Coordinates of C-alpha atoms in Angstrom, one line a residue:
X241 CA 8.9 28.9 -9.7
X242 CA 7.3 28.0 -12.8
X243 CA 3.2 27.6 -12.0
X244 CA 2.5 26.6 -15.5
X245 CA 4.7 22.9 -14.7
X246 CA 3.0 22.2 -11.5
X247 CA -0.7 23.3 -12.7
X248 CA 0.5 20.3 -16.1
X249 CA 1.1 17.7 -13.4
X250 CA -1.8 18.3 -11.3
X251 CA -3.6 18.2 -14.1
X252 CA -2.3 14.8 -15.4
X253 CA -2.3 13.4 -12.0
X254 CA -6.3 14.2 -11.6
X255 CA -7.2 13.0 -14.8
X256 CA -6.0 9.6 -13.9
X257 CA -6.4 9.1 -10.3
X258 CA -9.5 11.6 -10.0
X259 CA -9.7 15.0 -8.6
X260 CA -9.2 14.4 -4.9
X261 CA -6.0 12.6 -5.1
X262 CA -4.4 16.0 -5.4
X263 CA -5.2 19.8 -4.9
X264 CA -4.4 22.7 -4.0
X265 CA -5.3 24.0 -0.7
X266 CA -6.1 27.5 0.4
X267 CA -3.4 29.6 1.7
X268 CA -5.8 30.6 4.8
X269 CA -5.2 27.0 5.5
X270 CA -1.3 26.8 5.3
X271 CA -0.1 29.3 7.6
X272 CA 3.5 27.7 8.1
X273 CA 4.1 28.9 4.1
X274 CA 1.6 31.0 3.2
X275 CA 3.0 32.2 -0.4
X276 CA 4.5 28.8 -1.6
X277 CA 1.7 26.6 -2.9
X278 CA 0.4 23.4 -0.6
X279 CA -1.4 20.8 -2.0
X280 CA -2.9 17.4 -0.2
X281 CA -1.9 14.0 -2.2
X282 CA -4.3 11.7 -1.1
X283 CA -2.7 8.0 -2.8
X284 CA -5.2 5.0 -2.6
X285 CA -5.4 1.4 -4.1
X286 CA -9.3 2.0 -4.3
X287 CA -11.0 2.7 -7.8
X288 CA -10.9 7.3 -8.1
X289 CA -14.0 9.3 -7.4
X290 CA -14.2 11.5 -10.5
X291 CA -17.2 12.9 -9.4
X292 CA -15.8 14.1 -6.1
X293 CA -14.6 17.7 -6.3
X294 CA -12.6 17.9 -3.3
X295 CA -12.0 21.5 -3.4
X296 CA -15.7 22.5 -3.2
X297 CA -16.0 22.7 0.9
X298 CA -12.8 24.9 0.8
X299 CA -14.1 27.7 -0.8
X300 CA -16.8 28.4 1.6
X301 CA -15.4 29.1 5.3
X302 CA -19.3 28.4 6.5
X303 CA -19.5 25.3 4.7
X304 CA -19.4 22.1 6.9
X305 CA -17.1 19.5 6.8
X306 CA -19.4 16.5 7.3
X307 CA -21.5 17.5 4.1
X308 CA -21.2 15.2 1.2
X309 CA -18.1 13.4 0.0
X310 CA -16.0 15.3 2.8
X311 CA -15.7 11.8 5.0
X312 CA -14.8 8.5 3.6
X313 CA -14.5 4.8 4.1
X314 CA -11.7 5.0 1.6
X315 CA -8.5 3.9 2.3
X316 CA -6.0 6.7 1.8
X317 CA -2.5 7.5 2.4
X318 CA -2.8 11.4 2.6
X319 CA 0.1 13.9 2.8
X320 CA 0.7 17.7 2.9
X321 CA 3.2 18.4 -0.1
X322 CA 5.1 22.0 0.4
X323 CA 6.8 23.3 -3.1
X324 CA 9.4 25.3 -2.8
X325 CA 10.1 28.7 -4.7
X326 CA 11.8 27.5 -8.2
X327 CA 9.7 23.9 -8.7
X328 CA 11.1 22.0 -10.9
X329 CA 13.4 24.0 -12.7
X330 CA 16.3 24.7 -9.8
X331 CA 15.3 22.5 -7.3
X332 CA 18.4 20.6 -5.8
X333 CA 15.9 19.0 -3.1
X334 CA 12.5 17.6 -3.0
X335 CA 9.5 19.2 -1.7
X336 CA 8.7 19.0 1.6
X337 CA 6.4 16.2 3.0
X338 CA 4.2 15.5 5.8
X339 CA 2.3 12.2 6.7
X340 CA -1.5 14.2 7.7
X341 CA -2.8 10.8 9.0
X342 CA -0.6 7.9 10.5
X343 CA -3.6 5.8 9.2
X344 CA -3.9 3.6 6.3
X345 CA -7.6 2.3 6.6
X346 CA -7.4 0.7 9.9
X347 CA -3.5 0.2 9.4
X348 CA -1.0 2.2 11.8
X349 CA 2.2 3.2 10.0
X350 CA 4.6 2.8 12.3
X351 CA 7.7 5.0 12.8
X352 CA 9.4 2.4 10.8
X353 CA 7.0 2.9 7.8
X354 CA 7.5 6.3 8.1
X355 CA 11.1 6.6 7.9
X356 CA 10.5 4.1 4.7
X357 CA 8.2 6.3 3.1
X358 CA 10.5 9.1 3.9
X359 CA 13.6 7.6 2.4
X360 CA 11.6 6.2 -0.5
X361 CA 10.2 9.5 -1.6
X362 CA 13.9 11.5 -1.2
X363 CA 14.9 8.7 -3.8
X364 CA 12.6 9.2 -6.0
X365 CA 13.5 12.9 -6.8
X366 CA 15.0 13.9 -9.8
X367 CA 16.6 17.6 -9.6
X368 CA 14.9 19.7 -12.4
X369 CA 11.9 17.5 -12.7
X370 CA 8.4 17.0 -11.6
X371 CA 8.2 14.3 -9.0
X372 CA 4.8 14.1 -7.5
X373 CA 3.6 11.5 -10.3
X374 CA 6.9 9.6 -9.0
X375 CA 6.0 9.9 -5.6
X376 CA 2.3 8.6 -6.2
X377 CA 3.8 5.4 -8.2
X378 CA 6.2 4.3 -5.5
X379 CA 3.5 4.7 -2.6
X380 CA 1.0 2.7 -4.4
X381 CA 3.6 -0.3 -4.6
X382 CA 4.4 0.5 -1.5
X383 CA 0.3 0.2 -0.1
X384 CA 0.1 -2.8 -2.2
X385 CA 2.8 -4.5 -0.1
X386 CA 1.8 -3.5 2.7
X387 CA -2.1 -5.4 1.9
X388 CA 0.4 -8.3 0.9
X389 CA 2.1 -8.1 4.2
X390 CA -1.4 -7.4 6.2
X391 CA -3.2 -10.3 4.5
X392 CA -0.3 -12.7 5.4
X393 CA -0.3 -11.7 8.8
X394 CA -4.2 -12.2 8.8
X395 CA -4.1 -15.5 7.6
X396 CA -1.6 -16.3 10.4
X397 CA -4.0 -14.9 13.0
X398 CA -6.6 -16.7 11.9
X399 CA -4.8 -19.7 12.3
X400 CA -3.9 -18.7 15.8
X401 CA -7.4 -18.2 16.7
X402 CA -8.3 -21.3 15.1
X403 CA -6.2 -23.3 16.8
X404 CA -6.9 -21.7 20.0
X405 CA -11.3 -22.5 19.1
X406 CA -9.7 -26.3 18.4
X407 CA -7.6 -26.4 21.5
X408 CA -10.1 -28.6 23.2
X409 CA -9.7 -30.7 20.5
X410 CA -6.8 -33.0 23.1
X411 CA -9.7 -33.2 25.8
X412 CA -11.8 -35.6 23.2
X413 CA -13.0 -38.9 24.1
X414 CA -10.7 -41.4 22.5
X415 CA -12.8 -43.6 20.2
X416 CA -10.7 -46.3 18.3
X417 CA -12.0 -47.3 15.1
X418 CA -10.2 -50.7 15.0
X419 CA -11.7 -52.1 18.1
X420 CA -13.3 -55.4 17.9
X421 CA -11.7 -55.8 14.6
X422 CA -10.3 -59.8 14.7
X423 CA -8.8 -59.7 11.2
X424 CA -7.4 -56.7 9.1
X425 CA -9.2 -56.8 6.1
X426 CA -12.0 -55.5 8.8
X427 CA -10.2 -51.8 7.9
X428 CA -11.3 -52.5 4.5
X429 CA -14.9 -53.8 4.8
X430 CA -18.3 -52.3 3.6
X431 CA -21.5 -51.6 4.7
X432 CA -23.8 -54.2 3.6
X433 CA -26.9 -52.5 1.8
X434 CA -30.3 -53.5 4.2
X435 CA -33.4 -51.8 4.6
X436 CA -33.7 -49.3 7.6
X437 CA -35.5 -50.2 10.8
X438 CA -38.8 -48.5 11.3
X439 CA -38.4 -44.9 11.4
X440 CA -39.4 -42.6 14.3
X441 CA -42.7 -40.1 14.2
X442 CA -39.2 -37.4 14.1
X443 CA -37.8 -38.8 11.0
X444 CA -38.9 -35.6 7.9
X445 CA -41.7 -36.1 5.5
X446 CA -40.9 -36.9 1.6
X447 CA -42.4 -36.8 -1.0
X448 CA -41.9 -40.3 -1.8
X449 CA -41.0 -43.0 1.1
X450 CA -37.3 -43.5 0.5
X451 CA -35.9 -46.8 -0.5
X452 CA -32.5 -48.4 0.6
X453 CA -29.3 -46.0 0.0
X454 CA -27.0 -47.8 -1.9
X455 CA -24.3 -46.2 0.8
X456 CA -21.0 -46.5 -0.3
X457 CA -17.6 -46.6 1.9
X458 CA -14.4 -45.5 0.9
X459 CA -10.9 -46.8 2.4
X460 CA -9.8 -45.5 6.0
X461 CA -7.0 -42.8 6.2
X462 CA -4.9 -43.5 9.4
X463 CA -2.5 -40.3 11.0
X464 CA -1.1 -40.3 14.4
X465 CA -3.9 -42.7 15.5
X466 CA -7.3 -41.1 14.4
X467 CA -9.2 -42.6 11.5
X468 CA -11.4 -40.9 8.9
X469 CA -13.7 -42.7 6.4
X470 CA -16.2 -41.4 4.4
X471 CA -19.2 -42.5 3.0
X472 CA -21.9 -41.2 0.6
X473 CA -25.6 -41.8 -1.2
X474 CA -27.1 -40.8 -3.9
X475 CA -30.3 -38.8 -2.8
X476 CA -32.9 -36.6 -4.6
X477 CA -34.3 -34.3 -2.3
X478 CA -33.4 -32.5 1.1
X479 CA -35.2 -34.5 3.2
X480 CA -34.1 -37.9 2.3
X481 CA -30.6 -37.0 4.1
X482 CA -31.7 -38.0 7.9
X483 CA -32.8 -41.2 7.0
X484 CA -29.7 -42.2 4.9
X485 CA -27.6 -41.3 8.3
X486 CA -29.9 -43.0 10.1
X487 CA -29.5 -46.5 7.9
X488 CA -25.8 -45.6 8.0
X489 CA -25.5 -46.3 11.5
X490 CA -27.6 -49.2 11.8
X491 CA -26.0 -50.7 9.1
X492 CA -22.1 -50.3 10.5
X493 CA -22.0 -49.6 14.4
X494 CA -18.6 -48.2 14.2
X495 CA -20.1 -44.9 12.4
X496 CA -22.3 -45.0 16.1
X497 CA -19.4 -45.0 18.2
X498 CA -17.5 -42.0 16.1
X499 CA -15.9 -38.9 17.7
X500 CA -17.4 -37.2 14.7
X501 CA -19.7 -37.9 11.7
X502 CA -19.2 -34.6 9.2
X503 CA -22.1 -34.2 7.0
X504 CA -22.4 -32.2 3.8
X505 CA -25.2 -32.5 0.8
X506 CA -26.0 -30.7 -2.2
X507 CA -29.0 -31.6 -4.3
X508 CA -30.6 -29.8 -7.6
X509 CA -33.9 -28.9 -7.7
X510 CA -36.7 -29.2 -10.2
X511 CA -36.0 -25.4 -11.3
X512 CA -32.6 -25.7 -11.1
X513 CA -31.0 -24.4 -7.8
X514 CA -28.8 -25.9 -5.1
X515 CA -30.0 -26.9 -2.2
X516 CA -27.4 -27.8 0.3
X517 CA -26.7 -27.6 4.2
X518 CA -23.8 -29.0 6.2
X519 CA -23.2 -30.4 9.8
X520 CA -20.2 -30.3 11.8
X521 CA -21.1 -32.5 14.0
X522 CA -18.7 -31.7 16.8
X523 CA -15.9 -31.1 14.8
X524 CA -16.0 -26.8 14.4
X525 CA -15.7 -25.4 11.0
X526 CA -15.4 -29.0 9.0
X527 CA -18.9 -29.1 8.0
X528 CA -18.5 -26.1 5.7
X529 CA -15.1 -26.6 5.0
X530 CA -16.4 -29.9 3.3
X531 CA -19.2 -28.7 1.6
X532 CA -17.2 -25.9 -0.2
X533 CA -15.1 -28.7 -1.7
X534 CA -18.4 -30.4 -3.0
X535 CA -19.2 -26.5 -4.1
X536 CA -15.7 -26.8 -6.0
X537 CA -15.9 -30.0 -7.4
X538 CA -19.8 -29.4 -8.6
X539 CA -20.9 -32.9 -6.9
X540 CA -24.7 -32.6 -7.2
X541 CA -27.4 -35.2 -5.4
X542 CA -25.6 -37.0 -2.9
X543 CA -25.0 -36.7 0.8
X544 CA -21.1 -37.2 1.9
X545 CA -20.9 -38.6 5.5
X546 CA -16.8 -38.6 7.2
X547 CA -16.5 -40.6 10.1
X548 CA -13.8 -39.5 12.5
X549 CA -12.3 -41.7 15.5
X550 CA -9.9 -39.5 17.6
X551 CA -6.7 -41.2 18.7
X552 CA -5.5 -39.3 21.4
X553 CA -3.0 -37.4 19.3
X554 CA -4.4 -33.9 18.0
X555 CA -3.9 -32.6 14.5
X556 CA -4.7 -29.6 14.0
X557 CA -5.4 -28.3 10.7
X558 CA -4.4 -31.4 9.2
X559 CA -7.6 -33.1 10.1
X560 CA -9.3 -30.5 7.9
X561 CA -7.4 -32.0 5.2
X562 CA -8.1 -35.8 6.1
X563 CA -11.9 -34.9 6.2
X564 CA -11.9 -33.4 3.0
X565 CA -9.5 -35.8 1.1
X566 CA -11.7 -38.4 2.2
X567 CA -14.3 -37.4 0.3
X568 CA -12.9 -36.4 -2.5
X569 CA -11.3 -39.7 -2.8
X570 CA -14.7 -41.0 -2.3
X571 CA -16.2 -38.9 -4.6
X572 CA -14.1 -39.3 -7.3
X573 CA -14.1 -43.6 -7.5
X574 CA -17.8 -42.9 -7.1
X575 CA -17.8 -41.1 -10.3
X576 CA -19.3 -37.4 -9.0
X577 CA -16.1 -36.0 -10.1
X578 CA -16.6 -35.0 -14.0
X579 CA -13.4 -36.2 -15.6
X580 CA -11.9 -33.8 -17.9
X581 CA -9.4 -36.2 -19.4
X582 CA -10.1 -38.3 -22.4
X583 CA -12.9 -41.2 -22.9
X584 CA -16.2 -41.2 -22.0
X585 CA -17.7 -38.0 -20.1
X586 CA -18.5 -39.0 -16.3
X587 CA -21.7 -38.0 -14.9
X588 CA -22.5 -35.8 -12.6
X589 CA -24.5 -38.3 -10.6
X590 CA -22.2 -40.7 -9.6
X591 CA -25.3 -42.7 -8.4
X592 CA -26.4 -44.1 -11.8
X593 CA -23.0 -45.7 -11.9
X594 CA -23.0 -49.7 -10.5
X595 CA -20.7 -51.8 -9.7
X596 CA -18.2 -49.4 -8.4
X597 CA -17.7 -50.5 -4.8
X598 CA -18.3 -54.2 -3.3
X599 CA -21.1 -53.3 -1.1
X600 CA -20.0 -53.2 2.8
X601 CA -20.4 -56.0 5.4
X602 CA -21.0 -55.6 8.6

């Protein structure tokens, strides 16, 4: 075999993926071949470990193998190469391959994968030419879609078990958001803007005693017989957000007799930062779901309220997307939703702007 063509690749193949994606190993260590060189490819996705010298705990026999560097959290496909006598040059087959570890990470290859990896690799030869460089391309794709395959499958579980945490959502109390209504334009009406009732010794201390939030309501979005409508006020601080639900109920009685009432604020400070909390109210997960959309959209100084009334019917995920489009539809006629088009800039505070919304009567 010609040495000097298998020391070039190894070579090349550290300098790019770092020393301890392939080595040789000690021919005390390979008894099965002792005078054919063995070397460990170690392929990962990760970023390489130049620093990492592999090699060092196999020189010493007395050297432990839990000392620095010698276990990893990386994830690693690792295999045991055997050259044969006459690498490249006058091979007619590959080298031989074994899988060390049937783990990538916490993924099991199955014997499926294996027999993949084993057919892709045999492909991959070239007689006459270096192929571990080959080798190392193809299983990286092949990781990769693995990750691709993993993630998707993740996603799906987490669906599973999301509907399985919303499964009681059939066993809510029907609440229907039309009742009492004698005319239809009801659907459409709007909170009428009155001062709040006296507050309780439990309501939060401000700074300032708040005024009347000018709450505004936006149009209901019907599906299978449940009923979402969102509302929202301009506020300045944190603490002002209790009393705004608070008026909000007093001032429409249907928001009282809910299923749910999702709440999400965000409000900049004085220096600068975001201070923002969210509620679910009932409804798991939809609390923070609809504050990362305010997160998204950069809405600043307002509180975002979405009324649910459950029908009877369940609907899964898709009342994740009611809730949220909701208050984005609210958000935008509002004017917290910069507009990027052309015209005048929209600000941020959606409050300063009058005039928007009839106000709502009871």
């Amino acid at each position: 075999m010609d040495p000097s063509a298998l020391e070039e690749e190894s070579l090349a193949i550290v300098s790019i993926y770092g020393p301890s994606s392939f080595y040789a190993l000690p021919s005390s260590i390979t008894t099965n071949q002792p005078s054919l060189p063995v070397y460990t490819l170690k392929v990962s996705l990760e970023e390489p470990d130049f620093d990492y010298d592999p090699t060092a705990h196999l020189t010493n026999t007395n050297t432990s193998t839990t000392g620095p560097h010698t276990t990893s959290n990386k994830k690693e496909l690792e295999l045991r190469i055997y050259f044969p006598e006459g690498y490249p040059e006058t091979n007619s087959s590959p080298p031989v391959h074994e899988i060390v570890s049937i783990y990538y990470g916490t993924l099991r290859l199955t014997s499926a994968m294996i027999r993949e990896i084993d057919q892709g690799l045999e492909e991959c030869f070239v007689p006459g030419e270096v192929v571990v460089f080959a080798w190392i391309e193809w299983l990286r794709s092949y990781l990769e879609q693995l990750e691709l395959e993993g993630a998707s499958e993740d996603e799906e579980d987490e669906d599973e078990e999301e509907e399985e945490e919303h499964g009681e959502e059939g066993a809510k109390e029907l609440s229907d958001y039309f009742q009492g209504d004698t005319d239809p334009s009801a659907m459409m009406s709007t909170l009428s803007l009155s001062s709040p009732s006296n507050t309780t010794t439990n309501s939060p201390k401000l700074s300032t005693v708040p005024g009347v939030f000018k709450i505004q309501t936006g149009a209901p979005i019907v599906d299978r017989k449940s009923v979402f409508v969102a509302h929202l006020a301009p506020i300045t601080q944190a603490g002002e957000v209790p009393w705004m639900i608070q008026q909000l109920k007093q001032e429409n009685k249907k928001v009282v007799k809910a299923t749910h009432n999702i709440m999400a604020f965000r409000v900049e400070n004085e220096n600068g930062t975001i201070a923002q909390d969210n509620d679910d109210d009932g409804e798991t997960a939809a609390g923070s779901r609809l504050l990362h959309l305010m997160s998204i959209l950069d809405v600043k100084n307002v509180v975002v309220v979405v009324s649910r009334w459950y029908g009877g019917i369940p609907l899964s995920a898709d009342r994740f997307k009611h809730i949220n489009n909701a208050a984005r539809i609210l958000l935008d006629e509002c004017g917290y939703i910069k507009s990027t088009g052309s015209g005048a800039s929209t600000e941020a505070s959606g409050a300063k702007k009058k005039g928007n919304k009839k106000s709502l009567k009871k």
